Amino acid sequence: MSCWEIVADYAFRSLGYGERLLPRSDFTLCQQVVLIGSGMIWNVYFGAVALVAGFALATLVALGKAARSPWLRKPSEWFVFVFRGSPLFIQFFFAYFFFLSLKQSVPALDPLTSAPVGAALVLFLNTAGYSAEIFHGALRSVPRGEVEAAEAYGLTGWPRFRRIVWPTMLRLAWPAYTNEAIFLFHATTLVFLSGFPAAGQKGDALYYASYFADQTFNPFVPYPILALYFIALTLVIVAIFGAVNRSLNRHLPAARRPARPRFLPQIVR
Amino acid sequence: MFAYCSDPQVLDGLAWLSCYLTTGKHMAIYWAVGTVLLLLAITGPAALLFGFGGAVAARSPVAPLSWLGRGYIAIVRGVPDIAFFLFFVIALDQGLEYLRHLALCPDWDQPVRQGSDFLVCPQAKLPLSSAPQWQHEVYGFALAVLTFAIVFGAFAANVLHGAMRAVPRAQIETAEAYGMTPRQTFRRIVVPQMWIYALPGLGNLWMVLVKATPLLFLLGVEDIVYWARELGGTKTPQFTDYPHGDWRMWYFLALLVFYLGLTRVSEIGLERLMIRLSRGQATLGGAAQGGVR
């Protein structure tokens, strides 16, 4: 069987298209590369959904944490504490069994017990918790002078937030937020190892990598393939977030702009 | 456990619960909590040791050693830690068995890897197939500790590498002016001063380590996640004196609360340590973020 046939059979196996049976014997390198790559579709899906939705909630929670009214502040603080203070692995397990028992009483909530909905929801809340803490820290370091200048120009309330506070908050938070995005994509590999079932063996990249490692009893091929995929994904994230970072900082004089984004030394050096 | 527990059918309310929570299997989950704390106690210092080694290697003037250190830091940070956990547990096991195989059975002529099998001579098995159960458990736990130490060592190496570079340049120049060799400078000036710069990052790493302990489950250790699934599952009256429905949700809720408590206590402890260590120091705490949550 040529490699192209394997691509045709397995490229979208993780979504349920193509060959139904996973390879059982005579594993080739091509099969492992294609199938693990097919699983990456789920990692990208989980990461992207959680990141986009989490960004909005994180902004709200960060504002809630900074609010003066305890009715807004306390729930926000607890939200961040619960999602940052407990392991994501346990959150997945708890959520899955919680959704299972919810299904008993409300059958309409059945989709929550499947990974694409339920696990995405947990990841969304989790990343919202972590990002809210980052945004909250950035919100507190928005220079006082900028806010005072905005007030002097007659900007208050919503326009002041949208045009002055929020862009500065994002600019300050961006290096840390990039880190958060990278670790979020790494965390997506936990989904199918916790309670959520991979129905019909439709799993993510790590699911297929560990499948091959179990079948061949040789971890030295599938895991490096997985590692290369993730390094590539990390580089893509760094590139996208770097572009946004440049756009956020475009009004600053060139000399004050960091030559390299601050997050870079931590990840690829 | 208590005297009134002999006939659980007639009990109800708190009395039933007190008996239920002290059955033999529940004792196993309490021991598993001890396993988690033991893992933390061993892995913390071990990871610090690996991290120190990695950081020293990364700043070595010998190029290959420096590449090795930098590669160690970069790769473990660029790839999901969970993948590393799953990889190292098999890889370390096979590596150790292969080394023993080479040492113990020099005249074994078949290849070790045959298709989908990894075959070493029976004397090289780790632990020996005749070994008692506890040796298998200790071996599994030791592999898990080593895996944790390697992965978190890379994070620690990153933090310590940064901290070593944060020691003010003037301090090192002064040491050189006094005629100290690079080795002396490193031991007397850099290492004692780097800790205050490393502490915020190491504190963060500790929190990440605490939150990574449930991954022991993936490494095949019978830890709290294993027991929570085991004990929470539906129990019928045929097999137990304490039948109940699917309680896994409540068991995992308890684990969630346990970890929230553990991280909160760590947070308070680290805050106190930071205040004590930074007394009289003019530093800005930098923060490093970890991987597992």
mmCIF file of C-alpha atoms in Angstrom, chain B residues 51-274:
data_model
loop_
_atom_site.group_PDB
_atom_site.id
_atom_site.type_symbol
_atom_site.label_atom_id
_atom_site.label_comp_id
_atom_site.label_asym_id
_atom_site.label_seq_id
_atom_site.Cartn_x
_atom_site.Cartn_y
_atom_site.Cartn_z
ATOM 1 C CA GLY B 51 17.099 21.537 36.694
ATOM 2 C CA PHE B 52 20.402 22.583 38.226
ATOM 3 C CA GLY B 53 22.233 20.096 36.014
ATOM 4 C CA GLY B 54 20.384 21.335 32.937
ATOM 5 C CA ALA B 55 21.039 24.999 33.735
ATOM 6 C CA VAL B 56 24.744 24.378 34.364
ATOM 7 C CA ALA B 57 24.980 22.424 31.115
ATOM 8 C CA ALA B 58 23.174 25.165 29.192
ATOM 9 C CA ARG B 59 25.688 27.826 30.298
ATOM 10 C CA SER B 60 28.700 25.591 29.808
ATOM 11 C CA PRO B 61 31.428 26.950 27.512
ATOM 12 C CA VAL B 62 31.730 23.493 25.926
ATOM 13 C CA ALA B 63 29.424 23.743 22.900
ATOM 14 C CA PRO B 64 28.003 20.196 22.768
ATOM 15 C CA LEU B 65 27.210 20.286 26.491
ATOM 16 C CA SER B 66 25.553 23.673 26.066
ATOM 17 C CA TRP B 67 23.464 22.379 23.147
ATOM 18 C CA LEU B 68 22.450 19.403 25.243
ATOM 19 C CA GLY B 69 21.305 21.651 28.096
ATOM 20 C CA ARG B 70 19.494 24.073 25.797
ATOM 21 C CA GLY B 71 17.900 21.239 23.850
ATOM 22 C CA TYR B 72 16.688 19.671 27.088
ATOM 23 C CA ILE B 73 15.092 22.965 28.155
ATOM 24 C CA ALA B 74 13.573 23.728 24.749
ATOM 25 C CA ILE B 75 12.174 20.325 23.791
ATOM 26 C CA VAL B 76 10.453 19.545 27.045
ATOM 27 C CA ARG B 77 8.833 22.975 26.957
ATOM 28 C CA GLY B 78 7.721 22.787 23.333
ATOM 29 C CA VAL B 79 5.922 19.452 23.562
ATOM 30 C CA PRO B 80 2.935 18.551 25.774
ATOM 31 C CA ASP B 81 4.160 17.154 29.084
ATOM 32 C CA ILE B 82 1.575 14.411 28.939
ATOM 33 C CA ALA B 83 3.259 13.031 25.844
ATOM 34 C CA PHE B 84 6.546 13.021 27.748
ATOM 35 C CA PHE B 85 5.012 11.187 30.664
ATOM 36 C CA LEU B 86 3.646 8.450 28.428
ATOM 37 C CA PHE B 87 6.900 8.291 26.485
ATOM 38 C CA PHE B 88 9.380 8.182 29.342
ATOM 39 C CA VAL B 89 7.583 5.524 31.327
ATOM 40 C CA ILE B 90 7.964 3.015 28.481
ATOM 41 C CA ALA B 91 11.302 4.340 27.248
ATOM 42 C CA LEU B 92 12.960 4.260 30.694
ATOM 43 C CA ASP B 93 11.629 0.779 31.369
ATOM 44 C CA GLN B 94 12.898 -0.539 28.059
ATOM 45 C CA GLY B 95 16.196 1.298 28.395
ATOM 46 C CA LEU B 96 16.898 -0.164 31.841
ATOM 47 C CA GLU B 97 15.949 -3.657 30.735
ATOM 48 C CA TYR B 98 18.108 -3.336 27.640
ATOM 49 C CA LEU B 99 21.150 -2.276 29.686
ATOM 50 C CA ARG B 100 20.650 -5.190 32.073
ATOM 51 C CA HIS B 101 20.191 -7.455 29.078
ATOM 52 C CA LEU B 102 23.555 -6.389 27.685
ATOM 53 C CA ALA B 103 25.231 -6.905 31.034
ATOM 54 C CA LEU B 104 23.576 -10.139 32.152
ATOM 55 C CA CYS B 105 23.129 -12.127 28.935
ATOM 56 C CA PRO B 106 26.116 -11.442 26.666
ATOM 57 C CA ASP B 107 25.580 -14.614 24.634
ATOM 58 C CA TRP B 108 21.905 -13.962 23.778
ATOM 59 C CA ASP B 109 21.868 -13.928 19.985
ATOM 60 C CA GLN B 110 18.289 -12.980 19.069
ATOM 61 C CA PRO B 111 17.403 -9.351 18.356
ATOM 62 C CA VAL B 112 15.702 -7.506 21.198
ATOM 63 C CA ARG B 113 13.053 -5.914 18.990
ATOM 64 C CA GLN B 114 11.138 -8.537 17.045
ATOM 65 C CA GLY B 115 8.271 -6.980 15.134
ATOM 66 C CA SER B 116 5.900 -5.688 17.788
ATOM 67 C CA ASP B 117 7.721 -7.291 20.701
ATOM 68 C CA PHE B 118 10.457 -6.176 23.018
ATOM 69 C CA LEU B 119 12.211 -9.313 24.232
ATOM 70 C CA VAL B 120 15.065 -9.413 26.715
ATOM 71 C CA CYS B 121 16.371 -12.488 28.456
ATOM 72 C CA PRO B 122 14.355 -13.481 31.555
ATOM 73 C CA GLN B 123 17.141 -12.537 33.991
ATOM 74 C CA ALA B 124 17.111 -8.966 32.686
ATOM 75 C CA LYS B 125 13.422 -8.332 33.363
ATOM 76 C CA LEU B 126 12.747 -5.495 35.751
ATOM 77 C CA PRO B 127 11.539 -6.389 38.271
ATOM 78 C CA LEU B 128 12.047 -10.142 37.908
ATOM 79 C CA SER B 129 8.824 -11.945 37.070
ATOM 80 C CA SER B 130 9.233 -13.945 40.282
ATOM 81 C CA ALA B 131 9.474 -10.780 42.389
ATOM 82 C CA PRO B 132 6.741 -10.133 44.955
ATOM 83 C CA GLN B 133 3.943 -7.679 44.185
ATOM 84 C CA TRP B 134 5.350 -4.846 46.299
ATOM 85 C CA GLN B 135 8.529 -4.770 44.223
ATOM 86 C CA HIS B 136 6.478 -4.250 41.071
ATOM 87 C CA GLU B 137 4.622 -1.401 42.754
ATOM 88 C CA VAL B 138 7.799 0.243 44.035
ATOM 89 C CA TYR B 139 9.404 -0.079 40.604
ATOM 90 C CA GLY B 140 6.362 1.509 38.938
ATOM 91 C CA PHE B 141 6.412 4.355 41.445
ATOM 92 C CA ALA B 142 10.165 4.868 41.005
ATOM 93 C CA LEU B 143 9.746 5.106 37.233
ATOM 94 C CA ALA B 144 6.988 7.657 37.752
ATOM 95 C CA VAL B 145 9.200 9.725 40.059
ATOM 96 C CA LEU B 146 12.057 9.661 37.554
ATOM 97 C CA THR B 147 9.722 10.690 34.725
ATOM 98 C CA PHE B 148 8.329 13.581 36.766
ATOM 99 C CA ALA B 149 11.856 14.644 37.699
ATOM 100 C CA ILE B 150 13.007 14.663 34.058
ATOM 101 C CA VAL B 151 10.012 16.658 32.795
ATOM 102 C CA PHE B 152 9.876 19.145 35.662
ATOM 103 C CA GLY B 153 13.662 19.292 35.727
ATOM 104 C CA ALA B 154 13.472 20.937 32.315
ATOM 105 C CA PHE B 155 11.078 23.611 33.633
ATOM 106 C CA ALA B 156 13.334 24.115 36.655
ATOM 107 C CA ALA B 157 16.373 24.324 34.373
ATOM 108 C CA ASN B 158 14.651 27.104 32.466
ATOM 109 C CA VAL B 159 13.941 29.022 35.677
ATOM 110 C CA LEU B 160 17.441 28.499 37.130
ATOM 111 C CA HIS B 161 19.115 29.373 33.826
ATOM 112 C CA GLY B 162 17.268 32.679 33.843
ATOM 113 C CA ALA B 163 18.065 33.245 37.524
ATOM 114 C CA MET B 164 21.799 32.644 36.994
ATOM 115 C CA ARG B 165 21.797 35.260 34.265
ATOM 116 C CA ALA B 166 19.891 37.654 36.506
ATOM 117 C CA VAL B 167 22.722 37.848 39.049
ATOM 118 C CA PRO B 168 24.115 41.364 38.562
ATOM 119 C CA ARG B 169 27.059 41.480 36.192
ATOM 120 C CA ALA B 170 28.980 43.746 38.563
ATOM 121 C CA GLN B 171 29.064 41.028 41.216
ATOM 122 C CA ILE B 172 30.737 38.613 38.842
ATOM 123 C CA GLU B 173 33.193 41.225 37.616
ATOM 124 C CA THR B 174 34.146 42.030 41.194
ATOM 125 C CA ALA B 175 34.779 38.361 41.866
ATOM 126 C CA GLU B 176 36.987 38.179 38.796
ATOM 127 C CA ALA B 177 38.842 41.276 39.926
ATOM 128 C CA TYR B 178 39.599 39.507 43.192
ATOM 129 C CA GLY B 179 41.220 36.742 41.156
ATOM 130 C CA MET B 180 38.582 34.043 41.561
ATOM 131 C CA THR B 181 38.489 31.347 38.911
ATOM 132 C CA PRO B 182 35.221 30.887 36.958
ATOM 133 C CA ARG B 183 34.502 27.814 39.072
ATOM 134 C CA GLN B 184 34.976 29.769 42.315
ATOM 135 C CA THR B 185 32.875 32.630 40.998
ATOM 136 C CA PHE B 186 30.099 30.239 40.145
ATOM 137 C CA ARG B 187 30.158 28.495 43.510
ATOM 138 C CA ARG B 188 30.673 31.502 45.788
ATOM 139 C CA ILE B 189 28.842 34.287 43.957
ATOM 140 C CA VAL B 190 26.341 33.032 41.374
ATOM 141 C CA VAL B 191 24.763 30.075 43.177
ATOM 142 C CA PRO B 192 24.176 31.795 46.539
ATOM 143 C CA GLN B 193 22.639 34.843 44.873
ATOM 144 C CA MET B 194 20.511 33.250 42.188
ATOM 145 C CA TRP B 195 17.871 31.810 44.555
ATOM 146 C CA ILE B 196 16.058 35.066 45.167
ATOM 147 C CA TYR B 197 15.664 35.516 41.406
ATOM 148 C CA ALA B 198 14.608 31.906 40.956
ATOM 149 C CA LEU B 199 12.056 31.777 43.752
ATOM 150 C CA PRO B 200 8.992 33.202 41.949
ATOM 151 C CA GLY B 201 9.546 30.850 39.034
ATOM 152 C CA LEU B 202 10.216 27.879 41.291
ATOM 153 C CA GLY B 203 7.111 28.684 43.337
ATOM 154 C CA ASN B 204 5.053 28.706 40.173
ATOM 155 C CA LEU B 205 6.647 25.424 39.174
ATOM 156 C CA TRP B 206 5.721 23.899 42.517
ATOM 157 C CA MET B 207 2.072 24.782 41.919
ATOM 158 C CA VAL B 208 2.272 23.217 38.473
ATOM 159 C CA LEU B 209 3.866 20.121 40.001
ATOM 160 C CA VAL B 210 1.093 19.833 42.576
ATOM 161 C CA LYS B 211 -1.482 20.035 39.814
ATOM 162 C CA ALA B 212 0.381 17.440 37.746
ATOM 163 C CA THR B 213 0.223 14.731 40.412
ATOM 164 C CA PRO B 214 -3.093 13.237 39.166
ATOM 165 C CA LEU B 215 -1.210 12.281 36.008
ATOM 166 C CA LEU B 216 0.307 9.473 38.109
ATOM 167 C CA PHE B 217 -2.839 7.639 37.056
ATOM 168 C CA LEU B 218 -1.646 7.665 33.436
ATOM 169 C CA LEU B 219 1.658 6.140 34.497
ATOM 170 C CA GLY B 220 -0.063 3.076 35.884
ATOM 171 C CA VAL B 221 0.225 3.871 39.593
ATOM 172 C CA GLU B 222 -2.850 3.118 41.714
ATOM 173 C CA ASP B 223 -3.325 6.698 42.815
ATOM 174 C CA ILE B 224 -6.288 8.740 43.999
ATOM 175 C CA VAL B 225 -7.794 9.043 40.508
ATOM 176 C CA TYR B 226 -7.709 5.257 40.148
ATOM 177 C CA TRP B 227 -9.395 4.754 43.504
ATOM 178 C CA ALA B 228 -11.960 7.503 42.916
ATOM 179 C CA ARG B 229 -13.089 5.763 39.723
ATOM 180 C CA GLU B 230 -12.982 2.397 41.431
ATOM 181 C CA LEU B 231 -14.901 3.350 44.564
ATOM 182 C CA GLY B 232 -17.338 5.723 42.885
ATOM 183 C CA GLY B 233 -18.674 3.227 40.351
ATOM 184 C CA THR B 234 -22.095 1.673 40.864
ATOM 185 C CA LYS B 235 -22.063 -1.024 43.557
ATOM 186 C CA THR B 236 -24.776 -3.694 43.713
ATOM 187 C CA PRO B 237 -25.769 -5.434 46.958
ATOM 188 C CA GLN B 238 -24.364 -8.750 45.696
ATOM 189 C CA PHE B 239 -20.786 -7.572 45.969
ATOM 190 C CA THR B 240 -20.752 -5.117 48.829
ATOM 191 C CA ASP B 241 -22.470 -4.299 52.082
ATOM 192 C CA TYR B 242 -22.704 -0.675 51.005
ATOM 193 C CA PRO B 243 -24.598 -0.602 47.685
ATOM 194 C CA HIS B 244 -24.871 2.772 45.944
ATOM 195 C CA GLY B 245 -25.397 4.255 42.491
ATOM 196 C CA ASP B 246 -22.830 6.035 40.350
ATOM 197 C CA TRP B 247 -21.042 8.307 42.825
ATOM 198 C CA ARG B 248 -17.953 9.036 40.754
ATOM 199 C CA MET B 249 -19.041 12.645 40.386
ATOM 200 C CA TRP B 250 -18.929 13.097 44.170
ATOM 201 C CA TYR B 251 -15.566 11.381 44.482
ATOM 202 C CA PHE B 252 -14.071 13.665 41.880
ATOM 203 C CA LEU B 253 -15.689 16.651 43.552
ATOM 204 C CA ALA B 254 -13.870 15.591 46.728
ATOM 205 C CA LEU B 255 -10.593 15.366 44.793
ATOM 206 C CA LEU B 256 -11.245 18.813 43.336
ATOM 207 C CA VAL B 257 -11.694 20.236 46.831
ATOM 208 C CA PHE B 258 -8.605 18.356 48.055
ATOM 209 C CA TYR B 259 -6.456 19.913 45.328
ATOM 210 C CA LEU B 260 -7.924 23.373 45.881
ATOM 211 C CA GLY B 261 -6.895 23.053 49.531
ATOM 212 C CA LEU B 262 -3.435 21.792 48.631
ATOM 213 C CA THR B 263 -2.739 24.612 46.172
ATOM 214 C CA ARG B 264 -4.129 27.217 48.596
ATOM 215 C CA VAL B 265 -1.861 25.998 51.404
ATOM 216 C CA SER B 266 1.126 25.979 49.011
ATOM 217 C CA GLU B 267 0.271 29.489 47.882
ATOM 218 C CA ILE B 268 0.222 30.822 51.436
ATOM 219 C CA GLY B 269 3.453 28.994 52.283
ATOM 220 C CA LEU B 270 5.239 30.319 49.208
ATOM 221 C CA GLU B 271 4.039 33.854 49.917
ATOM 222 C CA ARG B 272 5.531 33.679 53.438
ATOM 223 C CA LEU B 273 8.800 32.257 52.104
ATOM 224 C CA MET B 274 8.994 35.011 49.500
#
